[in-house]
PDB file of C-alpha atoms in Angstrom:
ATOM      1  CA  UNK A   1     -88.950   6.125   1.761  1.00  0.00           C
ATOM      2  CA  UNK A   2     -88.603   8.224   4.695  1.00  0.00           C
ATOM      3  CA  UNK A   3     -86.736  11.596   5.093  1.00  0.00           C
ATOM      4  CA  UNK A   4     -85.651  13.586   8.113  1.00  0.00           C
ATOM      5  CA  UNK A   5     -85.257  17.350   7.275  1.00  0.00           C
ATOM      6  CA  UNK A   6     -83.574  19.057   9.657  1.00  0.00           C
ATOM      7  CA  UNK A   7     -83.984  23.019  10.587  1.00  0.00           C
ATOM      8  CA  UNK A   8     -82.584  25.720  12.414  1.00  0.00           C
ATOM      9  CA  UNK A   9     -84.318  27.467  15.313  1.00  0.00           C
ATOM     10  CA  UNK A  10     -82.074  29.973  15.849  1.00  0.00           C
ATOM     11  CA  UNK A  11     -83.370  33.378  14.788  1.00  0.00           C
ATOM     12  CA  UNK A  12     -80.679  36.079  15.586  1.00  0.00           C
ATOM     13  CA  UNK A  13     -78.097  37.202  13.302  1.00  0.00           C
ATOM     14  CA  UNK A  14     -74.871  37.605  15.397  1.00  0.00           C
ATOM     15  CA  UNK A  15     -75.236  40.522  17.730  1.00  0.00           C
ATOM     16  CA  UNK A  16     -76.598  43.004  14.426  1.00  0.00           C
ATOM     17  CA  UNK A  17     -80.316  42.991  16.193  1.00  0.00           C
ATOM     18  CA  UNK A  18     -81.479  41.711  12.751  1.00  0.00           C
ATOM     19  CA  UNK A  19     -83.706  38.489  12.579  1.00  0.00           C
ATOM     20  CA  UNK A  20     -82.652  35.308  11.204  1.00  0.00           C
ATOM     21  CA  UNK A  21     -83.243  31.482  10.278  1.00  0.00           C
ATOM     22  CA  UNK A  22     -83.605  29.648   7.694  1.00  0.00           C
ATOM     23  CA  UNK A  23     -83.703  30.119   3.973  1.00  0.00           C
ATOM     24  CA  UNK A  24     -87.714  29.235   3.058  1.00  0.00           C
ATOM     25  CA  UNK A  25     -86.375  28.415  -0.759  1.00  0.00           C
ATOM     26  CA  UNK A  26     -84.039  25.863   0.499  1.00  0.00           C
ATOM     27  CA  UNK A  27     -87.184  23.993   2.841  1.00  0.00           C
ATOM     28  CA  UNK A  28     -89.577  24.453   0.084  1.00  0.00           C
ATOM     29  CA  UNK A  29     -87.782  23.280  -2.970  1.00  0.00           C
ATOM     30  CA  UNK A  30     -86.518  19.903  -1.368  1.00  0.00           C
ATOM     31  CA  UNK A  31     -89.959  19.352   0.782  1.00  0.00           C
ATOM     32  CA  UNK A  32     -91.694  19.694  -3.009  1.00  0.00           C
ATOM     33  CA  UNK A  33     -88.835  17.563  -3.933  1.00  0.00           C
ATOM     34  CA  UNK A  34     -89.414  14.678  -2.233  1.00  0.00           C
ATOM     35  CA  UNK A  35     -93.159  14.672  -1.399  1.00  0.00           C
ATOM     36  CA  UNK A  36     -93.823  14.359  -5.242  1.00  0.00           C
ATOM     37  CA  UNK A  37     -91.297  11.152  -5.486  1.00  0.00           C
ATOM     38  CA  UNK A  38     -93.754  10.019  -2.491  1.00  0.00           C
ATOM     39  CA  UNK A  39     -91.594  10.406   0.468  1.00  0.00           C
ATOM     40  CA  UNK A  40     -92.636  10.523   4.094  1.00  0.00           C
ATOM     41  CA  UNK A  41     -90.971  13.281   5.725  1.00  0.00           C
ATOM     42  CA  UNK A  42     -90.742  14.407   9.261  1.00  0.00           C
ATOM     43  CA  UNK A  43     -89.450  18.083  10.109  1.00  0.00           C
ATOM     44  CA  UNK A  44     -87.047  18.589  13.579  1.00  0.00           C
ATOM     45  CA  UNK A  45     -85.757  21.427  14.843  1.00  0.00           C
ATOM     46  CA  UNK A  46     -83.728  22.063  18.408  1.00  0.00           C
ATOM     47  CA  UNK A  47     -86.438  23.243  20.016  1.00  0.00           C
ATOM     48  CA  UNK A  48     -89.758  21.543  17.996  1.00  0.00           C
ATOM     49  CA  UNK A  49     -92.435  23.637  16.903  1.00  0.00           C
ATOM     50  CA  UNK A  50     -92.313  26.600  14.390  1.00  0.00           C
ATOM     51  CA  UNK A  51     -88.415  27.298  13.193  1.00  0.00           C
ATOM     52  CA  UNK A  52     -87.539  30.839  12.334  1.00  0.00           C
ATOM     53  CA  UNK A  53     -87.949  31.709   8.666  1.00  0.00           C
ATOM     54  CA  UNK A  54     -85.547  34.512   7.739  1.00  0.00           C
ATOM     55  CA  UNK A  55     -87.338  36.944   6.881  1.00  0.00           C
ATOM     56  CA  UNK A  56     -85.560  38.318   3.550  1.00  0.00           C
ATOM     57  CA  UNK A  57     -85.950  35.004   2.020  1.00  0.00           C
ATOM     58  CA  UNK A  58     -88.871  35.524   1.478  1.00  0.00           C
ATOM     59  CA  UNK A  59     -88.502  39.045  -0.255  1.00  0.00           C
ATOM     60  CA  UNK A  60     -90.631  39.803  -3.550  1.00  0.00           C
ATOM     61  CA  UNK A  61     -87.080  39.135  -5.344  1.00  0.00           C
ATOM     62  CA  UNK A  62     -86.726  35.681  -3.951  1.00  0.00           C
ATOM     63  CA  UNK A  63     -90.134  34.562  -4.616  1.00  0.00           C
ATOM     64  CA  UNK A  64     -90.076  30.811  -6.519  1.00  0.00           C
ATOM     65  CA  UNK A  65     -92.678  27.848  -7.450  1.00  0.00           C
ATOM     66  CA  UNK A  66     -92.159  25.576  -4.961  1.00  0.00           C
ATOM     67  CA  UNK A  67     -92.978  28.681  -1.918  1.00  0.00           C
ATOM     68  CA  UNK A  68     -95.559  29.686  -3.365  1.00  0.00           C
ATOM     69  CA  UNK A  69     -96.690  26.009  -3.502  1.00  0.00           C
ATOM     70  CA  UNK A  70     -96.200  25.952   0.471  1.00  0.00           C
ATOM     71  CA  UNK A  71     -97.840  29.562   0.735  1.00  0.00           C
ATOM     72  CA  UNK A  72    -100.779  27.101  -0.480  1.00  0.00           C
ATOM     73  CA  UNK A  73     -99.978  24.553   1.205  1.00  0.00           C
ATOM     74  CA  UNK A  74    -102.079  24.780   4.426  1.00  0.00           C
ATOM     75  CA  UNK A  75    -100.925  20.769   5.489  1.00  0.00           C
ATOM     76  CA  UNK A  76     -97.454  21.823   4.991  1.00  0.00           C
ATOM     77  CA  UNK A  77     -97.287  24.845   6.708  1.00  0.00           C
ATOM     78  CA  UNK A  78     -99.068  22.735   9.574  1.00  0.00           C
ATOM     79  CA  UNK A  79     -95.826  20.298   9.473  1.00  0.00           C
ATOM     80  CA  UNK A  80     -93.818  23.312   9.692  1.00  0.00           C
ATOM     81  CA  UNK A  81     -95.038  25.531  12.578  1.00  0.00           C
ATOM     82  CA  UNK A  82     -95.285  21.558  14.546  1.00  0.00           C
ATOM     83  CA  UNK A  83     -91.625  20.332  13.783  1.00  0.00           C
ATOM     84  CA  UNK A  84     -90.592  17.338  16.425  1.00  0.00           C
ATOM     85  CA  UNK A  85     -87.657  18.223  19.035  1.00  0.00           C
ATOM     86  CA  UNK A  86     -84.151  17.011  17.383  1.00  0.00           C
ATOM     87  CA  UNK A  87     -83.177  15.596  20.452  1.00  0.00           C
ATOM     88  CA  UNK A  88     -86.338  12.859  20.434  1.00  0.00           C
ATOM     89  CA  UNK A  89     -85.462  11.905  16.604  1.00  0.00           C
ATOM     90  CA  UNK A  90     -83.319   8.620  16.076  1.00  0.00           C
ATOM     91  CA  UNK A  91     -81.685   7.666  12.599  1.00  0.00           C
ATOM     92  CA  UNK A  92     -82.913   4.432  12.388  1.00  0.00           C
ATOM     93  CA  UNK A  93     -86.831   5.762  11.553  1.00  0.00           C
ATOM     94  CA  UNK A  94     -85.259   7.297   8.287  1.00  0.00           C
ATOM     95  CA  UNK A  95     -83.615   6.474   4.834  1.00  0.00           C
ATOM     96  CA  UNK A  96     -82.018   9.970   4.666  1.00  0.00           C
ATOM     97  CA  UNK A  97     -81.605  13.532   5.943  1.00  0.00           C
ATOM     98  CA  UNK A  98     -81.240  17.194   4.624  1.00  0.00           C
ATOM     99  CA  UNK A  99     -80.563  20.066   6.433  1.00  0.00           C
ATOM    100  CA  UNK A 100     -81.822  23.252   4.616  1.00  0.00           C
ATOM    101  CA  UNK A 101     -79.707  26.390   5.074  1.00  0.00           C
ATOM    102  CA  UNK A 102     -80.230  29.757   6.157  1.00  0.00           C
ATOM    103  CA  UNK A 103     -77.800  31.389   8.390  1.00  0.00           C
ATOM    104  CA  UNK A 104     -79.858  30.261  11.472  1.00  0.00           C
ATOM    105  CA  UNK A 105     -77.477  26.649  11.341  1.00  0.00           C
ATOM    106  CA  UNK A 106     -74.200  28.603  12.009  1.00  0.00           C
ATOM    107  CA  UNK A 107     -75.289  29.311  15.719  1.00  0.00           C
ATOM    108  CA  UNK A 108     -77.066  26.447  16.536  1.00  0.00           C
ATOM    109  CA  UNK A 109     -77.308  23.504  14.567  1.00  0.00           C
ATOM    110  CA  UNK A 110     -73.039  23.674  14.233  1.00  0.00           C
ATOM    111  CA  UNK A 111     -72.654  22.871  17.832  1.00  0.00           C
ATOM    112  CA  UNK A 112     -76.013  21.001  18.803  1.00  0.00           C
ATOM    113  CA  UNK A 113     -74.652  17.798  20.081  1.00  0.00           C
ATOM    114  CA  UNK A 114     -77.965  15.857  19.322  1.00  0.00           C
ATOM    115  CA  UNK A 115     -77.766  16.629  15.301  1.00  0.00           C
ATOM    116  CA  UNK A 116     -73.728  15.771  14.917  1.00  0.00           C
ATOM    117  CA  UNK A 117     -75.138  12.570  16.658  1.00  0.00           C
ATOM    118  CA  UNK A 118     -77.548  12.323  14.056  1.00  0.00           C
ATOM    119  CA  UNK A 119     -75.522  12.954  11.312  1.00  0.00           C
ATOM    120  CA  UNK A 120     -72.808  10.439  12.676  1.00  0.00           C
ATOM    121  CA  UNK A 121     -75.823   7.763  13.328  1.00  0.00           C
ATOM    122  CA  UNK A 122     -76.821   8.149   9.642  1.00  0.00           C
ATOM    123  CA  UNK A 123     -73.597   7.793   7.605  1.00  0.00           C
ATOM    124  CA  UNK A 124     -72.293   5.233   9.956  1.00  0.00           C
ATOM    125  CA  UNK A 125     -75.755   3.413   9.137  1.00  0.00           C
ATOM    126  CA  UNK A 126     -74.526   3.960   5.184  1.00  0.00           C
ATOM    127  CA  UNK A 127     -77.555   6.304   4.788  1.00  0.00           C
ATOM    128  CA  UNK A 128     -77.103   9.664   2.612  1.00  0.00           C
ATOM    129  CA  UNK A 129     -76.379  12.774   4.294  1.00  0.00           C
ATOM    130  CA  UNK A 130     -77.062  15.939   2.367  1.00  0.00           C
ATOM    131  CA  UNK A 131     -77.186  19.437   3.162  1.00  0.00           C
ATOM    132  CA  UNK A 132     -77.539  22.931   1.247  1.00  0.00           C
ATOM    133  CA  UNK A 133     -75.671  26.464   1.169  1.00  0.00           C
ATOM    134  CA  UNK A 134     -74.712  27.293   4.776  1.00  0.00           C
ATOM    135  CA  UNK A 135     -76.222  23.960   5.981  1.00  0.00           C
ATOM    136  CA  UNK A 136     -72.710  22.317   4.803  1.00  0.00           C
ATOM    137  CA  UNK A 137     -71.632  24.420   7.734  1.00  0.00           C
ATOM    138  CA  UNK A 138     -73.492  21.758  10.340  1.00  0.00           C
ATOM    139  CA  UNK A 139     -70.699  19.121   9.626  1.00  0.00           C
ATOM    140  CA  UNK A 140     -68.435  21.005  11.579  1.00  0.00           C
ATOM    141  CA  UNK A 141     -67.773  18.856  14.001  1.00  0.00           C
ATOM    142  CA  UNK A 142     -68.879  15.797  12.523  1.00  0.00           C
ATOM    143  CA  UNK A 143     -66.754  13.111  12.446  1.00  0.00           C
ATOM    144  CA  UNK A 144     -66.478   9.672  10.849  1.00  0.00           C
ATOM    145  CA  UNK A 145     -64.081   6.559  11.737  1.00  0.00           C
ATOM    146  CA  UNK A 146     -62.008   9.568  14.058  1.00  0.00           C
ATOM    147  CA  UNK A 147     -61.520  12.304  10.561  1.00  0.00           C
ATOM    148  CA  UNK A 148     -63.865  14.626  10.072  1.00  0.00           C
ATOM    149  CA  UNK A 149     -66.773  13.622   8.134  1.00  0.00           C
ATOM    150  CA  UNK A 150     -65.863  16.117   5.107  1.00  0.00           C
ATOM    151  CA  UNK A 151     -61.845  15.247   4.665  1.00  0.00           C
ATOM    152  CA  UNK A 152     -60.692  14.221   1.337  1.00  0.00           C
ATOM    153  CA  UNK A 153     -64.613  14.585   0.348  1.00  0.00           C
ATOM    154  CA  UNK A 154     -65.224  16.260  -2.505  1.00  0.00           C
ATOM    155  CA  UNK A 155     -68.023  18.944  -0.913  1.00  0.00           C
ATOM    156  CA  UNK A 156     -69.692  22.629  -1.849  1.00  0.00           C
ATOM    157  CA  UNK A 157     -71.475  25.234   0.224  1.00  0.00           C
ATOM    158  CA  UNK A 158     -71.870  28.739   0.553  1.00  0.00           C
ATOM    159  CA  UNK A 159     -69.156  30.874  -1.052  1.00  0.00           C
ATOM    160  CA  UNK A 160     -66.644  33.173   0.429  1.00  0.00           C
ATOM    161  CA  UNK A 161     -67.362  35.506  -2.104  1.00  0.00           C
ATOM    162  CA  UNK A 162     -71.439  35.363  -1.568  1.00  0.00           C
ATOM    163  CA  UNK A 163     -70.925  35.727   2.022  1.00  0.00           C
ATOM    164  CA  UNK A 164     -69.272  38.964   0.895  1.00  0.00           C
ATOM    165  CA  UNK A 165     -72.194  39.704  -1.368  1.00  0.00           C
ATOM    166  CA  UNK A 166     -75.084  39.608   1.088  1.00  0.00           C
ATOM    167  CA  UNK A 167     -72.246  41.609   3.275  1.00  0.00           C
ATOM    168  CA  UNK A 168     -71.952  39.403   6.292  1.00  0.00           C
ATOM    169  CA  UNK A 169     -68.328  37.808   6.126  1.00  0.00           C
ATOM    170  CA  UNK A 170     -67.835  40.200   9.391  1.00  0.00           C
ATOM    171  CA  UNK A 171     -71.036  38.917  11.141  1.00  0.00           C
ATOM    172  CA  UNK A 172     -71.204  34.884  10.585  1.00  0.00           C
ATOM    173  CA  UNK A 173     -68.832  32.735  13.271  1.00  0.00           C
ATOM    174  CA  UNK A 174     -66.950  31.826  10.577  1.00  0.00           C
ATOM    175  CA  UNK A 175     -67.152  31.106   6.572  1.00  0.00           C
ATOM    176  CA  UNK A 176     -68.293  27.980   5.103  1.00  0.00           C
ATOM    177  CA  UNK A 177     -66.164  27.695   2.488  1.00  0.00           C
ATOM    178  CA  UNK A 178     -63.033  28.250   4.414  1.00  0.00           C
ATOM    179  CA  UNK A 179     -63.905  25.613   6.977  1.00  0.00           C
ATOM    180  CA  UNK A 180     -64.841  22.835   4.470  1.00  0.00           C
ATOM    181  CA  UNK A 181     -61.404  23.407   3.195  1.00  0.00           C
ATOM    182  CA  UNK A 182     -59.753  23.495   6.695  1.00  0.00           C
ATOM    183  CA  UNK A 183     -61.371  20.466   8.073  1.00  0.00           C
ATOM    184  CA  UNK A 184     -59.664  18.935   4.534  1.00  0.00           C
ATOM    185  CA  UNK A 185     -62.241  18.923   2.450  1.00  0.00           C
ATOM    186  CA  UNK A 186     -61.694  19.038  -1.172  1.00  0.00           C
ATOM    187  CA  UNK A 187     -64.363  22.212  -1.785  1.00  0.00           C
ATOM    188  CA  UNK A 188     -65.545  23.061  -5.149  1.00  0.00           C
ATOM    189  CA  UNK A 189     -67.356  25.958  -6.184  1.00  0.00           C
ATOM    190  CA  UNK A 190     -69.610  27.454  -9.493  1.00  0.00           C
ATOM    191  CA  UNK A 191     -70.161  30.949 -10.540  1.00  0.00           C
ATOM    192  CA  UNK A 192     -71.739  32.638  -7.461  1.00  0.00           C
ATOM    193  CA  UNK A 193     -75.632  32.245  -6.951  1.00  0.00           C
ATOM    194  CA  UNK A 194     -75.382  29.183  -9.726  1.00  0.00           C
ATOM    195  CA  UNK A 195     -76.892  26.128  -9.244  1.00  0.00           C
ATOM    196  CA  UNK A 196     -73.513  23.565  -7.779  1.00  0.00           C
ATOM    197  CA  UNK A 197     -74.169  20.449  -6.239  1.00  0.00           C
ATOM    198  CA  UNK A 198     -71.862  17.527  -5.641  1.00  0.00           C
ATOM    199  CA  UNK A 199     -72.460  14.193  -4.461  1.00  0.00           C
ATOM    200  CA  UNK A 200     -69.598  11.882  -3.230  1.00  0.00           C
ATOM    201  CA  UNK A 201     -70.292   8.309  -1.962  1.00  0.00           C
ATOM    202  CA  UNK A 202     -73.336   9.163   0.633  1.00  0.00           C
ATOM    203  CA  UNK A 203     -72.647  12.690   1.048  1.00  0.00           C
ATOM    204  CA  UNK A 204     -74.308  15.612  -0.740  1.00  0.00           C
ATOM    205  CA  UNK A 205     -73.908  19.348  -0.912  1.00  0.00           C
ATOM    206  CA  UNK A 206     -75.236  22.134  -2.612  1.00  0.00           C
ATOM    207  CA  UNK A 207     -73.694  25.840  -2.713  1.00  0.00           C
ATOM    208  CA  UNK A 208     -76.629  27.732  -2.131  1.00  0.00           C
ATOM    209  CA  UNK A 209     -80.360  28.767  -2.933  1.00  0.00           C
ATOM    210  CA  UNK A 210     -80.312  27.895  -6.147  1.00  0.00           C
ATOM    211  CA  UNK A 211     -79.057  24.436  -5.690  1.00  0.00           C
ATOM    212  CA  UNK A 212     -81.865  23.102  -3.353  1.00  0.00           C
ATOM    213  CA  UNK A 213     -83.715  21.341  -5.959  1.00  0.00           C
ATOM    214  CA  UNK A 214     -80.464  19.784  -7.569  1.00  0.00           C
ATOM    215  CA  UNK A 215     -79.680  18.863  -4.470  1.00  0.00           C
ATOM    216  CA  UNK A 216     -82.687  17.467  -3.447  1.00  0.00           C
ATOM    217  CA  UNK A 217     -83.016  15.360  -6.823  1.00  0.00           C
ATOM    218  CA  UNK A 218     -79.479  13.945  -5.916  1.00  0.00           C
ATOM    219  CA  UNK A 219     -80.329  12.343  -2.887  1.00  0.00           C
ATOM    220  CA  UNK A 220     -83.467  10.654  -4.031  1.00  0.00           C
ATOM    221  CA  UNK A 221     -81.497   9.290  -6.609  1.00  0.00           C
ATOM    222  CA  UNK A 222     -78.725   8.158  -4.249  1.00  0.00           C
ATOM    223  CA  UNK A 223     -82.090   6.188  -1.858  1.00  0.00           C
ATOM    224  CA  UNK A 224     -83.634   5.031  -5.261  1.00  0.00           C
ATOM    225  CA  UNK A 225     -80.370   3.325  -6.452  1.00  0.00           C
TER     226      UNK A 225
END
């Protein structure tokens, strides 16, 4: 079983000066995830080597199990500060990939022409596609058999309302929610900052931190059927 997780390497937040990337709860969880079920997984970002961790994900108040596992973890922090260039990753190596949130996705990963590839290369393959909190966001512009990939899917991500929360509706290109629902998808939502995850056919999202694991758990289920 082999897994492509997919990260950001974008580390600027708009034009507010503030750093960026991507959420370390939403590597960690999944990476714990599927390395216990015995999956081989291989880390890509744009540019290869170390992705930007945003920094306030890794706040006292956000600390969980499965980072400080990695802040153990010296073999996996190795993987992580070495991740292989997006561009020289191919679907057919893999089973599955996940693309870990963060708001880092939203400037780069959105518009990188070698992951929509990806993405396209893997669901037309019939592998599972899943992706957490604003990592929804990187089927933008996605498309399968000419529709987008998310229309008349039943799909989750980051709300509207805990965009507002962590006060950066003003600040991200645009809101996750919204644009699942404009590109037709049929978006579903919990209580904010609950753990939400939906899986229809091959595709899987979750809504935000909290729903990493779940998420996570989904799609080994989906590659274990």
């Amino acid at each position: 079983m082999k897994i492509l997780m997919v990260l950001t390497s974008h580390d600027q937040l708009g034009n507010t000066g503030e750093p960026t990337g991507f959420w370390l709860e939403e590597f960690a969880a999944p990476y714990y995830v599927f390395k216990d079920a015995g999956a081989e997984i291989t880390v890509a970002s744009p540019k290869g080597g170390q992705p930007p961790i945003d920094p306030k994900s890794d706040d006292p108040a956000n600390q969980t199990e499965a980072m400080a596992r990695f802040k153990e973890d010296t073999a996996a922090q190795k993987e992580l500060a070495n991740t292989a260039k997006l561009g020289d990753v191919k679907a057919n190596g893999f089973d599955a990939v996940f693309y870990p949130g963060g708001h880092g996705p939203m400037w780069d990963l959105v518009n990188d022409r070698n992951s929509i590839a990806l993405i396209e290369d893997f669901y037309n393959a019939g592998k599972p596609v899943a992706a957490v909190c604003h990592g929804p966001a990187v089927l933008r512009k996605v498309t399968y058999q000419g529709q987008p990939i998310v229309k008349g899917k039943r799909v989750t991500g980051f709300t509207n309302s805990e965009e507002e929360a962590v006060q950066l509706t003003d600040v991200v290109p645009f809101l996750v929610e919204d644009e699942l629902k404009r590109l037709g998808g049929r978006y579903e939502k919990a209580a904010d900052w609950a753990d939400f995850t939906i899986v229809d056919g091959r595709l899987i999202t979750g809504q935000n931190p909290s729903s990493s694991t779940s998420a996570a758990r989904e799609l080994l289920k989906l590659l274990q059927a």
